[in-house]
PDB file of C-alpha atoms in Angstrom:
ATOM      1  CA  MET U1279     -49.831  -1.763 -38.166  1.00  0.00           C
ATOM      2  CA  ILE U1280     -51.713   0.406 -36.846  1.00  0.00           C
ATOM      3  CA  LEU U1281     -54.904   1.855 -38.507  1.00  0.00           C
ATOM      4  CA  PHE U1282     -58.138   3.536 -36.829  1.00  0.00           C
ATOM      5  CA  HIS U1283     -61.165   4.266 -37.719  1.00  0.00           C
ATOM      6  CA  GLY U1284     -63.402   7.273 -36.590  1.00  0.00           C
ATOM      7  CA  SER U1285     -67.029   6.995 -35.749  1.00  0.00           C
ATOM      8  CA  ASP U1286     -70.189   8.005 -33.768  1.00  0.00           C
ATOM      9  CA  ILE U1287     -70.305   3.816 -32.978  1.00  0.00           C
ATOM     10  CA  ALA U1288     -68.068   2.083 -32.033  1.00  0.00           C
ATOM     11  CA  VAL U1289     -66.647  -0.629 -34.691  1.00  0.00           C
ATOM     12  CA  GLU U1290     -65.587  -3.767 -34.045  1.00  0.00           C
ATOM     13  CA  LYS U1291     -66.468  -5.871 -36.419  1.00  0.00           C
ATOM     14  CA  PRO U1292     -66.184  -3.039 -39.685  1.00  0.00           C
ATOM     15  CA  ILE U1293     -68.064  -3.686 -42.733  1.00  0.00           C
ATOM     16  CA  ALA U1294     -67.143  -3.930 -46.301  1.00  0.00           C
ATOM     17  CA  ASN U1295     -70.955  -2.351 -48.159  1.00  0.00           C
ATOM     18  CA  TYR U1296     -72.388   0.117 -45.204  1.00  0.00           C
ATOM     19  CA  GLY U1297     -70.666   3.847 -46.170  1.00  0.00           C
ATOM     20  CA  ARG U1298     -71.799   6.067 -47.648  1.00  0.00           C
ATOM     21  CA  ASN U1299     -71.842   5.281 -51.398  1.00  0.00           C
ATOM     22  CA  LYS U1300     -69.688   9.077 -53.867  1.00  0.00           C
ATOM     23  CA  VAL U1301     -66.759  10.041 -51.531  1.00  0.00           C
ATOM     24  CA  ASP U1302     -63.717   9.828 -52.300  1.00  0.00           C
ATOM     25  CA  PHE U1303     -62.168   6.239 -52.993  1.00  0.00           C
ATOM     26  CA  GLY U1304     -66.346   5.284 -52.926  1.00  0.00           C
ATOM     27  CA  GLN U1305     -67.990   2.548 -50.818  1.00  0.00           C
ATOM     28  CA  GLY U1306     -66.090   0.661 -48.785  1.00  0.00           C
ATOM     29  CA  PHE U1307     -63.787   0.882 -44.686  1.00  0.00           C
ATOM     30  CA  TYR U1308     -62.171   3.308 -44.233  1.00  0.00           C
ATOM     31  CA  LEU U1309     -59.416   3.376 -42.246  1.00  0.00           C
ATOM     32  CA  THR U1310     -55.795   6.285 -41.184  1.00  0.00           C
ATOM     33  CA  SER U1311     -52.381   5.557 -39.825  1.00  0.00           C
ATOM     34  CA  LEU U1312     -53.463   8.752 -38.095  1.00  0.00           C
ATOM     35  CA  ARG U1313     -55.514   9.185 -34.689  1.00  0.00           C
ATOM     36  CA  GLU U1314     -55.799  12.484 -34.851  1.00  0.00           C
ATOM     37  CA  GLN U1315     -57.583  11.995 -38.178  1.00  0.00           C
ATOM     38  CA  ALA U1316     -59.785  10.153 -37.008  1.00  0.00           C
ATOM     39  CA  VAL U1317     -60.208  11.554 -34.003  1.00  0.00           C
ATOM     40  CA  LYS U1318     -61.541  14.629 -36.056  1.00  0.00           C
ATOM     41  CA  TRP U1319     -63.364  12.451 -38.457  1.00  0.00           C
ATOM     42  CA  ALA U1320     -65.461  11.108 -35.769  1.00  0.00           C
ATOM     43  CA  LYS U1321     -65.952  14.075 -34.340  1.00  0.00           C
ATOM     44  CA  ILE U1322     -67.983  15.342 -37.291  1.00  0.00           C
ATOM     45  CA  ILE U1323     -70.090  12.493 -38.359  1.00  0.00           C
ATOM     46  CA  ALA U1324     -71.387  12.737 -34.484  1.00  0.00           C
ATOM     47  CA  PHE U1325     -71.723  16.220 -35.188  1.00  0.00           C
ATOM     48  CA  LYS U1326     -73.579  15.902 -38.369  1.00  0.00           C
ATOM     49  CA  LYS U1327     -75.694  13.318 -37.140  1.00  0.00           C
ATOM     50  CA  GLY U1328     -76.956  14.646 -33.607  1.00  0.00           C
ATOM     51  CA  VAL U1329     -75.038  12.198 -31.105  1.00  0.00           C
ATOM     52  CA  LYS U1330     -72.867  13.125 -28.347  1.00  0.00           C
ATOM     53  CA  LYS U1331     -70.327  10.490 -28.623  1.00  0.00           C
ATOM     54  CA  ALA U1332     -67.822   9.877 -30.824  1.00  0.00           C
ATOM     55  CA  PHE U1333     -65.210   6.747 -31.006  1.00  0.00           C
ATOM     56  CA  VAL U1334     -61.649   5.829 -32.627  1.00  0.00           C
ATOM     57  CA  THR U1335     -61.065   1.880 -32.746  1.00  0.00           C
ATOM     58  CA  GLU U1336     -57.731   0.365 -32.643  1.00  0.00           C
ATOM     59  CA  PHE U1337     -57.051  -2.446 -35.441  1.00  0.00           C
ATOM     60  CA  ASN U1338     -53.788  -3.775 -36.451  1.00  0.00           C
ATOM     61  CA  PHE U1339     -53.454  -4.303 -40.282  1.00  0.00           C
ATOM     62  CA  ASP U1340     -51.452  -6.693 -41.656  1.00  0.00           C
ATOM     63  CA  GLU U1341     -50.066  -5.344 -44.396  1.00  0.00           C
ATOM     64  CA  ASP U1342     -48.380  -8.136 -45.702  1.00  0.00           C
ATOM     65  CA  PHE U1343     -52.176  -9.524 -46.419  1.00  0.00           C
ATOM     66  CA  LEU U1344     -51.671  -6.861 -49.447  1.00  0.00           C
ATOM     67  CA  ALA U1345     -48.734  -8.308 -51.821  1.00  0.00           C
ATOM     68  CA  SER U1346     -51.840 -11.572 -52.360  1.00  0.00           C
ATOM     69  CA  LEU U1347     -53.861  -9.079 -54.015  1.00  0.00           C
ATOM     70  CA  GLY U1348     -52.002  -7.839 -56.545  1.00  0.00           C
ATOM     71  CA  SER U1349     -53.698  -5.529 -58.870  1.00  0.00           C
ATOM     72  CA  ARG U1350     -56.791  -4.666 -56.936  1.00  0.00           C
ATOM     73  CA  TYR U1351     -54.604  -2.598 -54.370  1.00  0.00           C
ATOM     74  CA  LYS U1352     -54.398   0.931 -55.085  1.00  0.00           C
ATOM     75  CA  LYS U1353     -51.762   3.542 -53.729  1.00  0.00           C
ATOM     76  CA  PHE U1354     -52.183   7.091 -54.953  1.00  0.00           C
ATOM     77  CA  GLN U1355     -48.858   7.606 -53.241  1.00  0.00           C
ATOM     78  CA  VAL U1356     -49.334  12.177 -54.235  1.00  0.00           C
ATOM     79  CA  TYR U1357     -52.168  14.445 -55.244  1.00  0.00           C
ATOM     80  CA  ASP U1358     -51.405  13.629 -59.123  1.00  0.00           C
ATOM     81  CA  MET U1359     -53.758  13.169 -61.900  1.00  0.00           C
ATOM     82  CA  GLU U1360     -54.456   9.448 -61.852  1.00  0.00           C
ATOM     83  CA  TRP U1361     -55.624  10.347 -57.958  1.00  0.00           C
ATOM     84  CA  LEU U1362     -57.710  13.159 -58.822  1.00  0.00           C
ATOM     85  CA  ASP U1363     -59.460  11.785 -61.730  1.00  0.00           C
ATOM     86  CA  TYR U1364     -59.464   8.747 -59.823  1.00  0.00           C
ATOM     87  CA  VAL U1365     -61.255  10.943 -56.816  1.00  0.00           C
ATOM     88  CA  VAL U1366     -63.694  12.597 -58.905  1.00  0.00           C
ATOM     89  CA  ASP U1367     -64.029   9.448 -61.149  1.00  0.00           C
ATOM     90  CA  CYS U1368     -65.716   7.759 -56.549  1.00  0.00           C
ATOM     91  CA  ARG U1369     -67.880  10.919 -55.894  1.00  0.00           C
ATOM     92  CA  ASN U1370     -69.945  10.739 -59.417  1.00  0.00           C
ATOM     93  CA  GLY U1371     -70.715   7.357 -58.604  1.00  0.00           C
ATOM     94  CA  GLY U1372     -68.582   5.832 -61.544  1.00  0.00           C
ATOM     95  CA  ASN U1373     -66.659   2.251 -62.283  1.00  0.00           C
ATOM     96  CA  LEU U1374     -63.114   3.147 -61.549  1.00  0.00           C
ATOM     97  CA  GLN U1375     -64.819   2.269 -57.491  1.00  0.00           C
ATOM     98  CA  SER U1376     -64.995  -1.376 -58.219  1.00  0.00           C
ATOM     99  CA  LEU U1377     -61.316  -2.358 -59.995  1.00  0.00           C
ATOM    100  CA  TYR U1378     -59.913  -2.606 -56.327  1.00  0.00           C
ATOM    101  CA  ASP U1379     -60.683  -3.945 -53.212  1.00  0.00           C
ATOM    102  CA  VAL U1380     -57.913  -1.835 -51.173  1.00  0.00           C
ATOM    103  CA  ILE U1381     -57.397   1.467 -52.676  1.00  0.00           C
ATOM    104  CA  GLU U1382     -54.917   4.005 -50.145  1.00  0.00           C
ATOM    105  CA  GLY U1383     -54.422   7.451 -50.496  1.00  0.00           C
ATOM    106  CA  GLY U1384     -54.985  11.473 -50.078  1.00  0.00           C
ATOM    107  CA  VAL U1385     -58.210  12.424 -48.507  1.00  0.00           C
ATOM    108  CA  ALA U1386     -59.937  14.757 -50.406  1.00  0.00           C
ATOM    109  CA  ASN U1387     -60.445  17.084 -47.504  1.00  0.00           C
ATOM    110  CA  ASP U1388     -61.149  20.846 -46.230  1.00  0.00           C
ATOM    111  CA  ASN U1389     -57.676  21.470 -47.504  1.00  0.00           C
ATOM    112  CA  VAL U1390     -58.013  19.968 -51.203  1.00  0.00           C
ATOM    113  CA  ILE U1391     -61.738  20.017 -51.978  1.00  0.00           C
ATOM    114  CA  ASP U1392     -62.082  22.960 -53.610  1.00  0.00           C
ATOM    115  CA  THR U1393     -59.561  22.229 -56.233  1.00  0.00           C
ATOM    116  CA  VAL U1394     -61.164  18.983 -56.444  1.00  0.00           C
ATOM    117  CA  GLU U1395     -65.371  20.460 -57.044  1.00  0.00           C
ATOM    118  CA  ASN U1396     -63.547  23.457 -59.183  1.00  0.00           C
ATOM    119  CA  TYR U1397     -61.766  20.835 -61.669  1.00  0.00           C
ATOM    120  CA  GLU U1398     -64.550  18.017 -61.574  1.00  0.00           C
ATOM    121  CA  ASN U1399     -67.231  21.998 -62.270  1.00  0.00           C
ATOM    122  CA  GLY U1400     -65.145  22.782 -64.582  1.00  0.00           C
ATOM    123  CA  ILE U1401     -63.891  25.793 -63.615  1.00  0.00           C
ATOM    124  CA  ILE U1402     -60.035  25.773 -63.671  1.00  0.00           C
ATOM    125  CA  THR U1403     -58.102  23.107 -65.856  1.00  0.00           C
ATOM    126  CA  THR U1404     -56.181  19.847 -65.051  1.00  0.00           C
ATOM    127  CA  GLU U1405     -53.393  21.648 -64.710  1.00  0.00           C
ATOM    128  CA  GLN U1406     -54.335  24.498 -62.797  1.00  0.00           C
ATOM    129  CA  ALA U1407     -56.063  22.128 -60.895  1.00  0.00           C
ATOM    130  CA  LEU U1408     -52.601  19.889 -60.494  1.00  0.00           C
ATOM    131  CA  GLY U1409     -50.632  23.315 -59.680  1.00  0.00           C
ATOM    132  CA  GLN U1410     -53.316  24.052 -56.756  1.00  0.00           C
ATOM    133  CA  LEU U1411     -52.363  20.541 -55.297  1.00  0.00           C
ATOM    134  CA  GLN U1412     -49.100  20.332 -55.676  1.00  0.00           C
ATOM    135  CA  TYR U1413     -49.117  22.697 -52.723  1.00  0.00           C
ATOM    136  CA  LYS U1414     -51.256  19.780 -49.999  1.00  0.00           C
ATOM    137  CA  LYS U1415     -49.999  18.394 -47.600  1.00  0.00           C
ATOM    138  CA  VAL U1416     -50.993  14.314 -48.244  1.00  0.00           C
ATOM    139  CA  ASN U1417     -53.254  13.277 -45.722  1.00  0.00           C
ATOM    140  CA  HIS U1418     -54.167   9.512 -45.195  1.00  0.00           C
ATOM    141  CA  GLN U1419     -56.779   7.196 -45.778  1.00  0.00           C
ATOM    142  CA  ILE U1420     -57.928   3.405 -46.821  1.00  0.00           C
ATOM    143  CA  CYS U1421     -60.590   2.225 -48.132  1.00  0.00           C
ATOM    144  CA  PHE U1422     -61.374  -1.358 -47.731  1.00  0.00           C
ATOM    145  CA  ARG U1423     -64.215  -2.531 -50.613  1.00  0.00           C
ATOM    146  CA  SER U1424     -63.780  -6.194 -50.125  1.00  0.00           C
ATOM    147  CA  GLN U1425     -65.610  -8.242 -46.726  1.00  0.00           C
ATOM    148  CA  GLU U1426     -63.279 -10.865 -47.774  1.00  0.00           C
ATOM    149  CA  VAL U1427     -60.726  -8.628 -47.165  1.00  0.00           C
ATOM    150  CA  LEU U1428     -61.493  -6.809 -43.841  1.00  0.00           C
ATOM    151  CA  ASP U1429     -61.713 -10.694 -42.382  1.00  0.00           C
ATOM    152  CA  LYS U1430     -58.340 -11.936 -43.559  1.00  0.00           C
ATOM    153  CA  SER U1431     -56.415  -8.515 -42.769  1.00  0.00           C
ATOM    154  CA  LEU U1432     -57.713  -6.747 -40.100  1.00  0.00           C
ATOM    155  CA  SER U1433     -57.738  -7.533 -36.733  1.00  0.00           C
ATOM    156  CA  PHE U1434     -60.107  -5.111 -33.832  1.00  0.00           C
ATOM    157  CA  VAL U1435     -57.531  -4.526 -30.836  1.00  0.00           C
ATOM    158  CA  ARG U1436     -59.843  -1.125 -29.010  1.00  0.00           C
ATOM    159  CA  TRP U1437     -62.123   1.982 -28.573  1.00  0.00           C
ATOM    160  CA  GLU U1438     -62.635   4.518 -26.935  1.00  0.00           C
ATOM    161  CA  GLU U1439     -64.814   7.264 -27.104  1.00  0.00           C
ATOM    162  CA  VAL U1440     -63.073  10.648 -27.701  1.00  0.00           C
TER     163      VAL U1440
END
């Protein structure tokens, strides 16, 4: 499987614990199967850092390796209660992120972040949040929290400036 990483730098050797904490799936190295999403991430990061260059790095991912992780791999298929609680916990620096080495699922992007934050702040109920999320298109992200898993399952292909 081909995965993409968007950043203000070209990344040939990913580091699992380099990224920000208190994000969707906790601190880790984030990729997506959607190239256009990685391009968007790269441009946003470059803009926020005030740099002119943005890069998308392409990796080959050995999907068969996921089977060896067993319960250390979590995949969220849809925006549901489990995903919502997990994202809120991670965005608040909670402990759930430590349960897994690899987490895959939807992005709390511009389309869903208002719902997540309104739920987190008690402005809307669980039922209201899930009602709003059911109409949202699930984007894709995969977060690697283990350096060992990164090293064994991901191989650099190329990078390009976008």
